[in-house]
CSV table of C-alpha atoms in Angstrom, one decimal:
chain,number,residue,atom,x,y,z
A,30,MET,CA,24.8,-0.7,-13.0
A,31,PRO,CA,22.0,0.5,-15.3
A,32,ILE,CA,19.2,2.6,-14.0
A,33,PRO,CA,16.0,0.5,-13.4
A,34,ASP,CA,13.0,1.0,-15.6
A,35,TRP,CA,10.4,1.3,-12.9
A,36,ARG,CA,6.8,0.4,-13.7
A,37,LYS,CA,3.9,1.5,-11.5
A,38,SER,CA,1.3,-1.1,-10.4
A,39,SER,CA,-1.9,-1.0,-12.3
A,40,TYR,CA,-3.8,-1.1,-9.0
A,41,CYS,CA,-2.4,2.2,-7.9
A,42,GLN,CA,-4.9,5.0,-7.4
A,43,GLU,CA,-4.0,8.7,-8.0
A,44,GLY,CA,-2.2,10.2,-5.0
A,45,GLU,CA,-1.8,6.9,-3.0
A,46,ALA,CA,1.3,4.9,-2.2
A,47,CYS,CA,2.1,2.7,-5.1
A,48,LEU,CA,4.2,-0.4,-5.7
A,49,HIS,CA,6.8,0.0,-8.4
A,50,VAL,CA,8.5,-3.0,-10.1
A,51,ALA,CA,11.6,-3.2,-12.2
A,52,SER,CA,13.8,-6.0,-13.5
A,53,GLN,CA,17.6,-6.3,-13.9
A,54,ALA,CA,19.2,-9.5,-15.2
A,55,ARG,CA,17.6,-12.3,-13.2
A,56,THR,CA,16.4,-10.0,-10.3
A,57,VAL,CA,13.0,-8.4,-9.6
A,58,LEU,CA,13.2,-5.0,-7.8
A,59,LEU,CA,10.4,-3.6,-5.7
A,60,THR,CA,9.9,-0.2,-4.1
A,61,GLU,CA,7.0,1.8,-2.7
A,62,SER,CA,6.4,5.4,-3.8
A,63,ALA,CA,5.5,6.6,-0.3
A,64,ASP,CA,8.8,5.4,1.3
A,65,PRO,CA,10.9,8.4,2.1
A,66,ASP,CA,14.1,6.3,2.3
A,67,HIS,CA,13.5,4.8,-1.2
A,68,ALA,CA,14.3,1.3,0.0
A,69,VAL,CA,14.5,-1.3,-2.7
A,70,LEU,CA,13.8,-4.9,-2.2
A,71,SER,CA,15.2,-7.5,-4.6
A,72,THR,CA,14.1,-11.1,-5.2
A,73,THR,CA,14.0,-13.7,-7.9
A,74,PRO,CA,11.0,-14.0,-10.4
A,75,THR,CA,10.3,-17.5,-8.9
A,76,THR,CA,10.1,-16.2,-5.3
A,77,LEU,CA,7.9,-13.2,-6.3
A,78,ASP,CA,5.6,-15.5,-8.2
A,79,ALA,CA,5.3,-17.8,-5.2
A,80,LEU,CA,4.4,-14.8,-3.0
A,81,ILE,CA,1.7,-13.6,-5.5
A,82,GLN,CA,0.2,-17.1,-5.8
A,83,SER,CA,0.0,-17.4,-2.0
A,84,LEU,CA,-1.8,-14.1,-1.7
A,85,LYS,CA,-4.5,-14.8,-4.2
A,86,PRO,CA,-8.1,-14.9,-2.9
A,87,GLY,CA,-9.2,-18.2,-1.4
A,88,ARG,CA,-5.7,-19.4,-0.5
A,89,VAL,CA,-4.5,-19.6,3.1
A,90,PRO,CA,-0.7,-19.0,2.8
A,91,PHE,CA,0.1,-19.9,6.4
A,92,PRO,CA,-1.4,-22.5,8.8
A,93,ILE,CA,-3.9,-21.0,11.1
A,94,GLY,CA,-4.3,-22.4,14.6
């Protein structure tokens, strides 16, 4: 398996925990720089896009009540 080409989020501030993203085949890999266990989550591009769209300002991703 090739080594992922990790990219740091553009929202990351110096010295803070940062989200890192890489892709392999049809999979998106996510990890967080402050995680001492270096856990890696994997998902599909479609699922990640759905998550990002649901978190955009003005949207309520889950029913409240």
